[in-house]
């Protein structure tokens, strides 16, 4: 443990960091693993005035001085080995205070602030299926802090002594699992519907398009921790035009689920296999897609504070997301040619406005948004099929 409660010094606020995360991860069906960091100020803090802190969940939570992941190995707990240069280092320099910056928070005694963030991908290469790990917070410091409120600070926060200590000690188990390893891949499934055309768009809804890109080849050596082939894809989502009834600069905030969900025979992303008779869709296992969320339950999320799940665009803007193709035919071999693209689909949730307009907006997510239902009456954004990437498997 780097820091404990005994390292706290008088003259600074008493803060405690905790985190929440699911106890299991199946990397085959979950391409991200979220943690919620919470910082709470002691309700009995002798110092009663408000304080302002700068805490970056990337640098401070997952950086070189952040959480440690331990591997249960040979009856011992050993830190997993990751390339430290791929983890962000703490930047100790003055920061301009901004209430819109999620790293700046204001706390009075009894207050709690939180951040939901995704575990950096650098850790995934060290995970072993059906092994047990522990996520540990060893303790840390917040050198950028001051007394007062955000409204009172129109200047900078500079490193201050004594730094605020966040005592360590919390641990949580994480098991790497493979939920569907016992299901055969050759379960029969129905035919795949045709890609969605632009004519499916709904009037009075924003006009979105999707394009995909990726490398021209896939090496047989490029595999994920489960040993299956993996092909990286960049998905670009563009907000082309606003409805005629609105000003062209009106922003849209939307849930990115359909662009990050696993491949789906009905809509979303599909893989096509090249052969003597042309192209045919690689049909997915119906049981796999049916049970993909059977061990999950709806969770509430604040739209304005969940930047990893929601994006904002104004007409003419675009954003990029990444995904990985990992469901290939069992007999895939060098020389095989594939195509991959987005078949089209409907956004499960969207609304007008920016993050600050939705700080108090709560939605319940179970894969897609389940509550509120039917997007609260707003017209559905139908997104037609994208272009297709073509790539060849090589040694």
mmCIF file of C-alpha atoms in Angstrom:
data_model
loop_
_atom_site.group_PDB
_atom_site.id
_atom_site.type_symbol
_atom_site.label_atom_id
_atom_site.label_comp_id
_atom_site.label_asym_id
_atom_site.label_seq_id
_atom_site.Cartn_x
_atom_site.Cartn_y
_atom_site.Cartn_z
ATOM 1 C CA UNK A 1 0.000 0.000 0.000
ATOM 2 C CA UNK A 2 1.452 3.348 -1.038
ATOM 3 C CA UNK A 3 -0.662 5.576 1.219
ATOM 4 C CA UNK A 4 -2.819 4.929 4.278
ATOM 5 C CA UNK A 5 -4.887 7.088 6.623
ATOM 6 C CA UNK A 6 -1.761 7.686 8.722
ATOM 7 C CA UNK A 7 -0.262 9.616 5.790
ATOM 8 C CA UNK A 8 -2.967 12.262 5.958
ATOM 9 C CA UNK A 9 -1.784 15.638 7.190
ATOM 10 C CA UNK A 10 -3.706 18.384 8.907
ATOM 11 C CA UNK A 11 -4.644 21.341 6.800
ATOM 12 C CA UNK A 12 -6.095 19.325 3.912
ATOM 13 C CA UNK A 13 -9.578 17.869 3.326
ATOM 14 C CA UNK A 14 -10.197 14.239 4.268
ATOM 15 C CA UNK A 15 -11.077 12.347 1.106
ATOM 16 C CA UNK A 16 -11.510 8.630 0.443
ATOM 17 C CA UNK A 17 -11.488 6.834 -2.908
ATOM 18 C CA UNK A 18 -13.567 3.729 -3.608
ATOM 19 C CA UNK A 19 -14.411 1.955 -6.844
ATOM 20 C CA UNK A 20 -17.145 -0.315 -8.169
ATOM 21 C CA UNK A 21 -16.916 -2.862 -10.979
ATOM 22 C CA UNK A 22 -18.504 -6.122 -12.037
ATOM 23 C CA UNK A 23 -16.837 -9.266 -10.630
ATOM 24 C CA UNK A 24 -16.638 -11.037 -14.013
ATOM 25 C CA UNK A 25 -15.362 -10.223 -17.491
ATOM 26 C CA UNK A 26 -15.880 -12.274 -20.631
ATOM 27 C CA UNK A 27 -13.537 -10.644 -23.188
ATOM 28 C CA UNK A 28 -15.192 -12.521 -26.057
ATOM 29 C CA UNK A 29 -18.508 -10.728 -25.513
ATOM 30 C CA UNK A 30 -17.411 -7.577 -23.716
ATOM 31 C CA UNK A 31 -14.904 -5.380 -25.510
ATOM 32 C CA UNK A 32 -14.725 -3.017 -22.529
ATOM 33 C CA UNK A 33 -14.738 -3.230 -18.746
ATOM 34 C CA UNK A 34 -15.988 -0.239 -16.791
ATOM 35 C CA UNK A 35 -15.071 0.914 -13.316
ATOM 36 C CA UNK A 36 -16.752 3.673 -11.366
ATOM 37 C CA UNK A 37 -14.365 5.663 -9.192
ATOM 38 C CA UNK A 38 -15.904 7.572 -6.289
ATOM 39 C CA UNK A 39 -14.253 10.169 -4.081
ATOM 40 C CA UNK A 40 -16.071 10.976 -0.842
ATOM 41 C CA UNK A 41 -15.282 13.712 1.627
ATOM 42 C CA UNK A 42 -15.637 12.636 5.246
ATOM 43 C CA UNK A 43 -18.835 13.981 6.767
ATOM 44 C CA UNK A 44 -16.943 14.648 10.019
ATOM 45 C CA UNK A 45 -14.035 16.433 8.311
ATOM 46 C CA UNK A 46 -12.731 19.010 10.833
ATOM 47 C CA UNK A 47 -12.325 21.438 7.932
ATOM 48 C CA UNK A 48 -15.820 22.591 6.965
ATOM 49 C CA UNK A 49 -15.240 24.895 4.013
ATOM 50 C CA UNK A 50 -15.680 23.543 0.474
ATOM 51 C CA UNK A 51 -12.697 22.415 -1.555
ATOM 52 C CA UNK A 52 -11.906 22.066 -5.254
ATOM 53 C CA UNK A 53 -9.838 19.161 -6.590
ATOM 54 C CA UNK A 54 -8.428 18.092 -9.933
ATOM 55 C CA UNK A 55 -8.446 14.297 -10.291
ATOM 56 C CA UNK A 56 -8.098 12.668 -13.706
ATOM 57 C CA UNK A 57 -9.469 9.086 -13.783
ATOM 58 C CA UNK A 58 -7.145 8.299 -16.685
ATOM 59 C CA UNK A 59 -3.920 9.656 -15.211
ATOM 60 C CA UNK A 60 -4.703 9.151 -11.524
ATOM 61 C CA UNK A 61 -6.985 6.114 -11.625
ATOM 62 C CA UNK A 62 -5.373 4.024 -14.378
ATOM 63 C CA UNK A 63 -2.021 5.751 -14.720
ATOM 64 C CA UNK A 64 1.415 4.630 -13.617
ATOM 65 C CA UNK A 65 0.554 5.473 -10.001
ATOM 66 C CA UNK A 66 -3.057 4.241 -10.147
ATOM 67 C CA UNK A 67 -4.753 0.899 -9.602
ATOM 68 C CA UNK A 68 -2.828 -2.366 -9.569
ATOM 69 C CA UNK A 69 -4.236 -5.628 -10.935
ATOM 70 C CA UNK A 70 -3.019 -8.731 -9.122
ATOM 71 C CA UNK A 71 -3.079 -12.281 -10.504
ATOM 72 C CA UNK A 72 -3.839 -15.310 -8.303
ATOM 73 C CA UNK A 73 -0.950 -17.518 -9.366
ATOM 74 C CA UNK A 74 0.537 -20.539 -7.540
ATOM 75 C CA UNK A 75 -1.161 -19.548 -4.284
ATOM 76 C CA UNK A 76 0.338 -16.078 -4.559
ATOM 77 C CA UNK A 77 -0.887 -12.665 -5.629
ATOM 78 C CA UNK A 78 1.421 -11.161 -8.222
ATOM 79 C CA UNK A 79 0.995 -7.874 -10.115
ATOM 80 C CA UNK A 80 0.319 -8.504 -13.789
ATOM 81 C CA UNK A 81 3.013 -7.227 -16.107
ATOM 82 C CA UNK A 82 1.979 -4.364 -18.376
ATOM 83 C CA UNK A 83 4.081 -1.963 -20.400
ATOM 84 C CA UNK A 84 4.256 1.049 -18.088
ATOM 85 C CA UNK A 85 5.029 3.353 -20.998
ATOM 86 C CA UNK A 86 1.516 2.625 -22.306
ATOM 87 C CA UNK A 87 -0.031 3.917 -19.077
ATOM 88 C CA UNK A 88 -0.482 7.684 -18.663
ATOM 89 C CA UNK A 89 1.942 9.446 -16.328
ATOM 90 C CA UNK A 90 0.763 12.069 -13.852
ATOM 91 C CA UNK A 91 1.265 15.585 -15.183
ATOM 92 C CA UNK A 92 2.091 17.957 -12.328
ATOM 93 C CA UNK A 93 1.523 21.402 -13.772
ATOM 94 C CA UNK A 94 -1.008 24.184 -13.100
ATOM 95 C CA UNK A 95 -4.463 23.622 -14.592
ATOM 96 C CA UNK A 96 -7.008 26.236 -15.624
ATOM 97 C CA UNK A 97 -10.095 25.696 -13.484
ATOM 98 C CA UNK A 98 -13.186 24.900 -15.534
ATOM 99 C CA UNK A 99 -16.547 23.750 -14.200
ATOM 100 C CA UNK A 100 -17.172 21.953 -17.515
ATOM 101 C CA UNK A 101 -14.001 19.861 -17.148
ATOM 102 C CA UNK A 102 -15.039 16.552 -15.508
ATOM 103 C CA UNK A 103 -11.666 16.350 -13.736
ATOM 104 C CA UNK A 104 -12.523 19.376 -11.578
ATOM 105 C CA UNK A 105 -14.859 18.642 -8.683
ATOM 106 C CA UNK A 106 -16.134 20.575 -5.688
ATOM 107 C CA UNK A 107 -16.746 18.829 -2.368
ATOM 108 C CA UNK A 108 -18.147 19.832 0.987
ATOM 109 C CA UNK A 109 -18.170 17.434 3.968
ATOM 110 C CA UNK A 110 -20.333 14.406 3.110
ATOM 111 C CA UNK A 111 -20.211 14.955 -0.672
ATOM 112 C CA UNK A 112 -19.383 12.206 -3.186
ATOM 113 C CA UNK A 113 -18.287 12.662 -6.796
ATOM 114 C CA UNK A 114 -17.788 9.912 -9.365
ATOM 115 C CA UNK A 115 -16.368 9.027 -12.765
ATOM 116 C CA UNK A 116 -17.181 6.002 -14.914
ATOM 117 C CA UNK A 117 -14.194 4.959 -17.015
ATOM 118 C CA UNK A 118 -13.074 1.988 -19.101
ATOM 119 C CA UNK A 119 -10.114 -0.207 -18.186
ATOM 120 C CA UNK A 120 -7.244 0.559 -20.623
ATOM 121 C CA UNK A 121 -6.801 -2.091 -23.304
ATOM 122 C CA UNK A 122 -3.139 -2.579 -22.333
ATOM 123 C CA UNK A 123 -4.315 -4.826 -19.477
ATOM 124 C CA UNK A 124 -6.223 -7.221 -21.729
ATOM 125 C CA UNK A 125 -3.123 -8.887 -23.122
ATOM 126 C CA UNK A 126 -2.235 -10.121 -19.620
ATOM 127 C CA UNK A 127 -5.589 -11.705 -18.773
ATOM 128 C CA UNK A 128 -5.905 -15.497 -18.884
ATOM 129 C CA UNK A 129 -9.284 -17.150 -19.324
ATOM 130 C CA UNK A 130 -10.756 -18.796 -16.203
ATOM 131 C CA UNK A 131 -8.154 -17.158 -13.955
ATOM 132 C CA UNK A 132 -8.871 -14.976 -10.932
ATOM 133 C CA UNK A 133 -7.510 -11.463 -10.424
ATOM 134 C CA UNK A 134 -7.845 -8.691 -7.879
ATOM 135 C CA UNK A 135 -8.144 -4.992 -8.602
ATOM 136 C CA UNK A 136 -6.376 -3.032 -5.876
ATOM 137 C CA UNK A 137 -6.264 0.669 -5.038
ATOM 138 C CA UNK A 138 -2.860 1.223 -3.374
ATOM 139 C CA UNK A 139 -3.526 4.806 -2.384
ATOM 140 C CA UNK A 140 -2.638 8.070 -4.055
ATOM 141 C CA UNK A 141 -2.384 11.823 -3.726
ATOM 142 C CA UNK A 142 -4.159 14.862 -5.130
ATOM 143 C CA UNK A 143 -1.591 17.660 -5.359
ATOM 144 C CA UNK A 144 -3.918 19.956 -7.339
ATOM 145 C CA UNK A 145 -6.487 21.248 -4.856
ATOM 146 C CA UNK A 146 -7.549 24.373 -2.997
ATOM 147 C CA UNK A 147 -10.176 25.658 -0.629
ATOM 148 C CA UNK A 148 -13.261 27.358 -2.043
ATOM 149 C CA UNK A 149 -15.825 26.675 -4.745
ATOM 150 C CA UNK A 150 -15.547 26.247 -8.493
ATOM 151 C CA UNK A 151 -17.382 29.536 -8.952
ATOM 152 C CA UNK A 152 -14.753 31.327 -6.863
ATOM 153 C CA UNK A 153 -11.853 29.913 -8.884
ATOM 154 C CA UNK A 154 -11.452 31.738 -12.173
ATOM 155 C CA UNK A 155 -7.715 31.124 -12.185
ATOM 156 C CA UNK A 156 -5.542 28.009 -11.923
ATOM 157 C CA UNK A 157 -4.976 25.194 -9.484
ATOM 158 C CA UNK A 158 -1.301 24.714 -8.728
ATOM 159 C CA UNK A 159 0.399 21.862 -6.836
ATOM 160 C CA UNK A 160 -0.200 22.487 -3.147
ATOM 161 C CA UNK A 161 1.391 21.214 0.064
ATOM 162 C CA UNK A 162 0.265 19.193 1.824
ATOM 163 C CA UNK A 163 -1.257 17.129 -0.960
ATOM 164 C CA UNK A 164 -4.594 15.445 -0.313
ATOM 165 C CA UNK A 165 -4.083 11.759 0.493
ATOM 166 C CA UNK A 166 -6.473 9.118 -0.855
ATOM 167 C CA UNK A 167 -5.762 6.109 1.390
ATOM 168 C CA UNK A 168 -5.456 2.698 -0.232
ATOM 169 C CA UNK A 169 -6.813 -0.637 0.840
ATOM 170 C CA UNK A 170 -9.840 -1.531 -1.292
ATOM 171 C CA UNK A 171 -9.650 -4.696 -3.380
ATOM 172 C CA UNK A 172 -12.165 -6.415 -5.616
ATOM 173 C CA UNK A 173 -12.031 -9.797 -7.312
ATOM 174 C CA UNK A 174 -12.226 -10.077 -11.098
ATOM 175 C CA UNK A 175 -12.701 -13.426 -12.812
ATOM 176 C CA UNK A 176 -11.967 -13.831 -16.522
ATOM 177 C CA UNK A 177 -14.668 -16.143 -17.858
ATOM 178 C CA UNK A 178 -16.007 -17.611 -21.093
ATOM 179 C CA UNK A 179 -19.768 -17.852 -20.617
ATOM 180 C CA UNK A 180 -20.557 -19.675 -23.837
ATOM 181 C CA UNK A 181 -17.544 -21.966 -24.186
ATOM 182 C CA UNK A 182 -19.808 -25.009 -23.952
ATOM 183 C CA UNK A 183 -22.029 -24.030 -26.883
ATOM 184 C CA UNK A 184 -21.256 -25.401 -30.334
ATOM 185 C CA UNK A 185 -20.638 -22.840 -33.050
ATOM 186 C CA UNK A 186 -22.598 -24.725 -35.680
ATOM 187 C CA UNK A 187 -26.063 -24.188 -34.180
ATOM 188 C CA UNK A 188 -28.498 -23.587 -37.028
ATOM 189 C CA UNK A 189 -29.734 -20.049 -37.462
ATOM 190 C CA UNK A 190 -32.172 -18.300 -39.724
ATOM 191 C CA UNK A 191 -31.220 -16.236 -42.759
ATOM 192 C CA UNK A 192 -29.895 -12.728 -42.320
ATOM 193 C CA UNK A 193 -32.150 -9.825 -43.389
ATOM 194 C CA UNK A 194 -30.976 -7.494 -46.146
ATOM 195 C CA UNK A 195 -28.968 -4.355 -45.269
ATOM 196 C CA UNK A 196 -30.980 -1.242 -44.457
ATOM 197 C CA UNK A 197 -31.317 1.301 -47.274
ATOM 198 C CA UNK A 198 -31.457 5.123 -46.966
ATOM 199 C CA UNK A 199 -35.186 4.971 -47.731
ATOM 200 C CA UNK A 200 -35.728 3.595 -44.206
ATOM 201 C CA UNK A 201 -34.898 6.969 -42.678
ATOM 202 C CA UNK A 202 -37.647 8.705 -40.718
ATOM 203 C CA UNK A 203 -38.678 12.269 -41.501
ATOM 204 C CA UNK A 204 -38.054 14.925 -38.833
ATOM 205 C CA UNK A 205 -35.103 12.894 -37.492
ATOM 206 C CA UNK A 206 -31.403 13.821 -37.766
ATOM 207 C CA UNK A 207 -29.619 12.258 -40.749
ATOM 208 C CA UNK A 208 -26.736 9.974 -39.732
ATOM 209 C CA UNK A 209 -24.365 7.860 -41.830
ATOM 210 C CA UNK A 210 -21.695 5.302 -40.942
ATOM 211 C CA UNK A 211 -18.476 4.337 -42.718
ATOM 212 C CA UNK A 212 -15.921 1.681 -41.785
ATOM 213 C CA UNK A 213 -12.201 1.230 -42.427
ATOM 214 C CA UNK A 214 -9.540 -1.323 -41.549
ATOM 215 C CA UNK A 215 -6.274 -2.924 -42.728
ATOM 216 C CA UNK A 216 -6.091 -4.854 -46.003
ATOM 217 C CA UNK A 217 -4.744 -8.007 -44.342
ATOM 218 C CA UNK A 218 -5.287 -10.049 -41.178
ATOM 219 C CA UNK A 219 -2.414 -12.137 -39.858
ATOM 220 C CA UNK A 220 -3.131 -15.603 -38.475
ATOM 221 C CA UNK A 221 -0.921 -14.539 -35.560
ATOM 222 C CA UNK A 222 -3.186 -11.649 -34.574
ATOM 223 C CA UNK A 223 -5.383 -13.186 -31.873
ATOM 224 C CA UNK A 224 -7.135 -12.118 -28.673
ATOM 225 C CA UNK A 225 -6.648 -13.645 -25.226
ATOM 226 C CA UNK A 226 -9.127 -16.418 -26.083
ATOM 227 C CA UNK A 227 -7.001 -17.456 -29.056
ATOM 228 C CA UNK A 228 -9.450 -16.323 -31.756
ATOM 229 C CA UNK A 229 -8.553 -14.122 -34.699
ATOM 230 C CA UNK A 230 -9.125 -10.411 -34.216
ATOM 231 C CA UNK A 231 -9.466 -7.744 -36.882
ATOM 232 C CA UNK A 232 -9.523 -4.044 -35.876
ATOM 233 C CA UNK A 233 -12.144 -1.773 -37.408
ATOM 234 C CA UNK A 234 -12.600 1.994 -37.191
ATOM 235 C CA UNK A 235 -16.228 3.099 -37.309
ATOM 236 C CA UNK A 236 -16.918 6.707 -38.291
ATOM 237 C CA UNK A 237 -20.348 8.075 -37.372
ATOM 238 C CA UNK A 238 -21.353 11.280 -39.151
ATOM 239 C CA UNK A 239 -24.239 13.651 -38.439
ATOM 240 C CA UNK A 240 -24.921 14.802 -41.986
ATOM 241 C CA UNK A 241 -27.951 17.040 -41.632
ATOM 242 C CA UNK A 242 -30.496 18.282 -39.134
ATOM 243 C CA UNK A 243 -34.234 18.077 -39.831
ATOM 244 C CA UNK A 244 -35.632 21.065 -41.710
ATOM 245 C CA UNK A 245 -37.672 22.020 -38.661
ATOM 246 C CA UNK A 246 -34.553 22.800 -36.601
ATOM 247 C CA UNK A 247 -31.591 25.125 -36.739
ATOM 248 C CA UNK A 248 -28.692 23.471 -38.531
ATOM 249 C CA UNK A 249 -26.361 23.888 -35.528
ATOM 250 C CA UNK A 250 -28.562 21.964 -33.079
ATOM 251 C CA UNK A 251 -26.383 19.261 -31.437
ATOM 252 C CA UNK A 252 -27.462 15.678 -30.850
ATOM 253 C CA UNK A 253 -26.333 13.436 -27.981
ATOM 254 C CA UNK A 254 -26.688 9.704 -28.610
ATOM 255 C CA UNK A 255 -25.960 6.285 -27.104
ATOM 256 C CA UNK A 256 -23.171 4.496 -29.004
ATOM 257 C CA UNK A 257 -24.335 0.954 -28.199
ATOM 258 C CA UNK A 258 -25.250 -0.147 -31.742
ATOM 259 C CA UNK A 259 -21.764 0.787 -32.965
ATOM 260 C CA UNK A 260 -20.018 -1.202 -30.221
ATOM 261 C CA UNK A 261 -22.342 -4.189 -29.823
ATOM 262 C CA UNK A 262 -21.245 -7.629 -31.013
ATOM 263 C CA UNK A 263 -21.993 -8.677 -34.600
ATOM 264 C CA UNK A 264 -25.677 -9.348 -35.184
ATOM 265 C CA UNK A 265 -27.512 -11.201 -37.956
ATOM 266 C CA UNK A 266 -30.482 -8.821 -37.840
ATOM 267 C CA UNK A 267 -28.790 -5.424 -37.906
ATOM 268 C CA UNK A 268 -25.514 -3.866 -36.853
ATOM 269 C CA UNK A 269 -22.243 -5.321 -38.136
ATOM 270 C CA UNK A 270 -21.751 -8.429 -40.281
ATOM 271 C CA UNK A 271 -18.897 -10.453 -41.731
ATOM 272 C CA UNK A 272 -19.128 -11.825 -45.284
ATOM 273 C CA UNK A 273 -17.101 -14.759 -46.614
ATOM 274 C CA UNK A 274 -15.733 -14.809 -50.158
ATOM 275 C CA UNK A 275 -16.003 -18.004 -52.207
ATOM 276 C CA UNK A 276 -16.420 -19.494 -55.669
ATOM 277 C CA UNK A 277 -20.101 -18.597 -55.669
ATOM 278 C CA UNK A 278 -19.582 -15.021 -54.515
ATOM 279 C CA UNK A 279 -20.142 -13.540 -51.075
ATOM 280 C CA UNK A 280 -22.176 -15.102 -48.287
ATOM 281 C CA UNK A 281 -22.815 -13.797 -44.759
ATOM 282 C CA UNK A 282 -21.030 -15.560 -41.923
ATOM 283 C CA UNK A 283 -24.056 -16.644 -39.917
ATOM 284 C CA UNK A 284 -23.652 -16.165 -36.195
ATOM 285 C CA UNK A 285 -24.608 -18.679 -33.562
ATOM 286 C CA UNK A 286 -28.183 -17.900 -32.531
ATOM 287 C CA UNK A 287 -27.599 -19.057 -28.957
ATOM 288 C CA UNK A 288 -24.608 -16.770 -28.577
ATOM 289 C CA UNK A 289 -26.482 -13.677 -29.651
ATOM 290 C CA UNK A 290 -29.587 -14.640 -27.686
ATOM 291 C CA UNK A 291 -27.699 -15.111 -24.413
ATOM 292 C CA UNK A 292 -25.154 -12.314 -24.753
ATOM 293 C CA UNK A 293 -26.650 -10.301 -21.855
ATOM 294 C CA UNK A 294 -28.203 -13.065 -19.803
ATOM 295 C CA UNK A 295 -25.810 -12.423 -16.886
ATOM 296 C CA UNK A 296 -26.357 -8.663 -16.969
ATOM 297 C CA UNK A 297 -28.958 -6.442 -15.356
ATOM 298 C CA UNK A 298 -30.089 -2.907 -16.204
ATOM 299 C CA UNK A 299 -27.889 -0.216 -14.679
ATOM 300 C CA UNK A 300 -28.646 3.515 -14.338
ATOM 301 C CA UNK A 301 -26.335 6.011 -16.036
ATOM 302 C CA UNK A 302 -26.240 9.803 -15.993
ATOM 303 C CA UNK A 303 -26.083 10.778 -19.653
ATOM 304 C CA UNK A 304 -24.067 13.927 -19.000
ATOM 305 C CA UNK A 305 -21.437 12.050 -16.991
ATOM 306 C CA UNK A 306 -20.976 8.916 -19.127
ATOM 307 C CA UNK A 307 -18.822 10.146 -21.989
ATOM 308 C CA UNK A 308 -17.662 6.602 -22.773
ATOM 309 C CA UNK A 309 -21.243 5.610 -23.654
ATOM 310 C CA UNK A 310 -22.611 8.787 -25.238
ATOM 311 C CA UNK A 311 -21.300 11.075 -27.980
ATOM 312 C CA UNK A 312 -22.295 14.553 -29.144
ATOM 313 C CA UNK A 313 -22.350 15.778 -32.750
ATOM 314 C CA UNK A 314 -23.572 18.860 -34.566
ATOM 315 C CA UNK A 315 -24.477 18.762 -38.284
ATOM 316 C CA UNK A 316 -21.349 18.268 -40.372
ATOM 317 C CA UNK A 317 -19.375 16.656 -37.540
ATOM 318 C CA UNK A 318 -18.285 13.039 -37.142
ATOM 319 C CA UNK A 319 -16.694 10.868 -34.473
ATOM 320 C CA UNK A 320 -14.728 7.628 -34.607
ATOM 321 C CA UNK A 321 -15.142 4.464 -32.546
ATOM 322 C CA UNK A 322 -13.139 1.251 -32.634
ATOM 323 C CA UNK A 323 -14.350 -2.334 -32.584
ATOM 324 C CA UNK A 324 -12.874 -5.760 -33.175
ATOM 325 C CA UNK A 325 -14.066 -8.597 -35.411
ATOM 326 C CA UNK A 326 -13.472 -11.882 -33.600
ATOM 327 C CA UNK A 327 -16.188 -14.239 -34.893
ATOM 328 C CA UNK A 328 -14.634 -16.002 -37.894
ATOM 329 C CA UNK A 329 -15.324 -19.410 -39.455
ATOM 330 C CA UNK A 330 -13.510 -22.202 -37.614
ATOM 331 C CA UNK A 331 -11.557 -23.154 -40.720
ATOM 332 C CA UNK A 332 -10.321 -19.640 -41.584
ATOM 333 C CA UNK A 333 -6.915 -19.942 -43.268
ATOM 334 C CA UNK A 334 -4.368 -17.853 -45.202
ATOM 335 C CA UNK A 335 -5.772 -16.791 -48.546
ATOM 336 C CA UNK A 336 -9.357 -16.467 -47.314
ATOM 337 C CA UNK A 337 -11.009 -13.182 -48.228
ATOM 338 C CA UNK A 338 -13.629 -11.430 -46.106
ATOM 339 C CA UNK A 339 -15.740 -8.325 -46.215
ATOM 340 C CA UNK A 340 -17.054 -6.495 -43.187
ATOM 341 C CA UNK A 341 -19.523 -3.686 -42.807
ATOM 342 C CA UNK A 342 -22.418 -2.131 -40.996
ATOM 343 C CA UNK A 343 -25.807 -3.477 -42.116
ATOM 344 C CA UNK A 344 -27.668 -0.537 -40.676
ATOM 345 C CA UNK A 345 -29.783 -0.095 -37.586
ATOM 346 C CA UNK A 346 -31.700 2.232 -35.322
ATOM 347 C CA UNK A 347 -30.203 4.261 -32.491
ATOM 348 C CA UNK A 348 -31.612 2.949 -29.220
ATOM 349 C CA UNK A 349 -31.512 6.420 -27.592
ATOM 350 C CA UNK A 350 -30.823 10.004 -28.623
ATOM 351 C CA UNK A 351 -31.855 13.524 -27.656
ATOM 352 C CA UNK A 352 -31.151 17.126 -28.510
ATOM 353 C CA UNK A 353 -28.458 19.017 -26.602
ATOM 354 C CA UNK A 354 -24.989 18.683 -25.101
ATOM 355 C CA UNK A 355 -23.628 16.943 -22.003
ATOM 356 C CA UNK A 356 -24.367 19.914 -19.764
ATOM 357 C CA UNK A 357 -28.004 19.780 -20.877
ATOM 358 C CA UNK A 358 -28.232 16.192 -19.636
ATOM 359 C CA UNK A 359 -26.366 16.222 -16.330
ATOM 360 C CA UNK A 360 -29.575 15.132 -14.585
ATOM 361 C CA UNK A 361 -30.822 12.812 -17.345
ATOM 362 C CA UNK A 362 -30.784 9.185 -16.167
ATOM 363 C CA UNK A 363 -31.305 6.212 -18.488
ATOM 364 C CA UNK A 364 -31.299 2.498 -17.677
ATOM 365 C CA UNK A 365 -29.007 0.399 -19.841
ATOM 366 C CA UNK A 366 -29.177 -3.342 -20.494
ATOM 367 C CA UNK A 367 -27.035 -3.504 -23.595
ATOM 368 C CA UNK A 368 -29.169 -0.779 -25.171
ATOM 369 C CA UNK A 369 -31.269 1.776 -23.315
ATOM 370 C CA UNK A 370 -34.347 0.048 -21.881
ATOM 371 C CA UNK A 371 -35.833 2.966 -19.932
ATOM 372 C CA UNK A 372 -37.132 5.399 -21.029
ATOM 373 C CA UNK A 373 -38.835 3.354 -23.716
ATOM 374 C CA UNK A 374 -39.328 4.357 -27.352
ATOM 375 C CA UNK A 375 -36.919 7.283 -27.031
ATOM 376 C CA UNK A 376 -39.658 9.298 -25.267
ATOM 377 C CA UNK A 377 -41.532 9.858 -28.523
ATOM 378 C CA UNK A 378 -38.684 11.395 -30.524
ATOM 379 C CA UNK A 379 -38.479 10.062 -34.103
ATOM 380 C CA UNK A 380 -36.157 7.099 -34.541
ATOM 381 C CA UNK A 381 -32.792 7.694 -36.204
ATOM 382 C CA UNK A 382 -32.441 4.944 -38.807
ATOM 383 C CA UNK A 383 -28.878 4.610 -40.075
ATOM 384 C CA UNK A 384 -28.455 2.861 -43.453
ATOM 385 C CA UNK A 385 -25.768 0.333 -44.339
ATOM 386 C CA UNK A 386 -22.148 1.451 -44.648
ATOM 387 C CA UNK A 387 -19.432 0.648 -47.144
ATOM 388 C CA UNK A 388 -17.703 -2.761 -46.927
ATOM 389 C CA UNK A 389 -14.061 -3.362 -45.990
ATOM 390 C CA UNK A 390 -12.343 -6.186 -47.868
ATOM 391 C CA UNK A 391 -9.360 -7.952 -46.300
ATOM 392 C CA UNK A 392 -7.322 -11.116 -46.812
ATOM 393 C CA UNK A 393 -6.021 -13.564 -44.216
ATOM 394 C CA UNK A 394 -2.229 -14.007 -44.344
ATOM 395 C CA UNK A 395 0.290 -16.106 -42.409
#
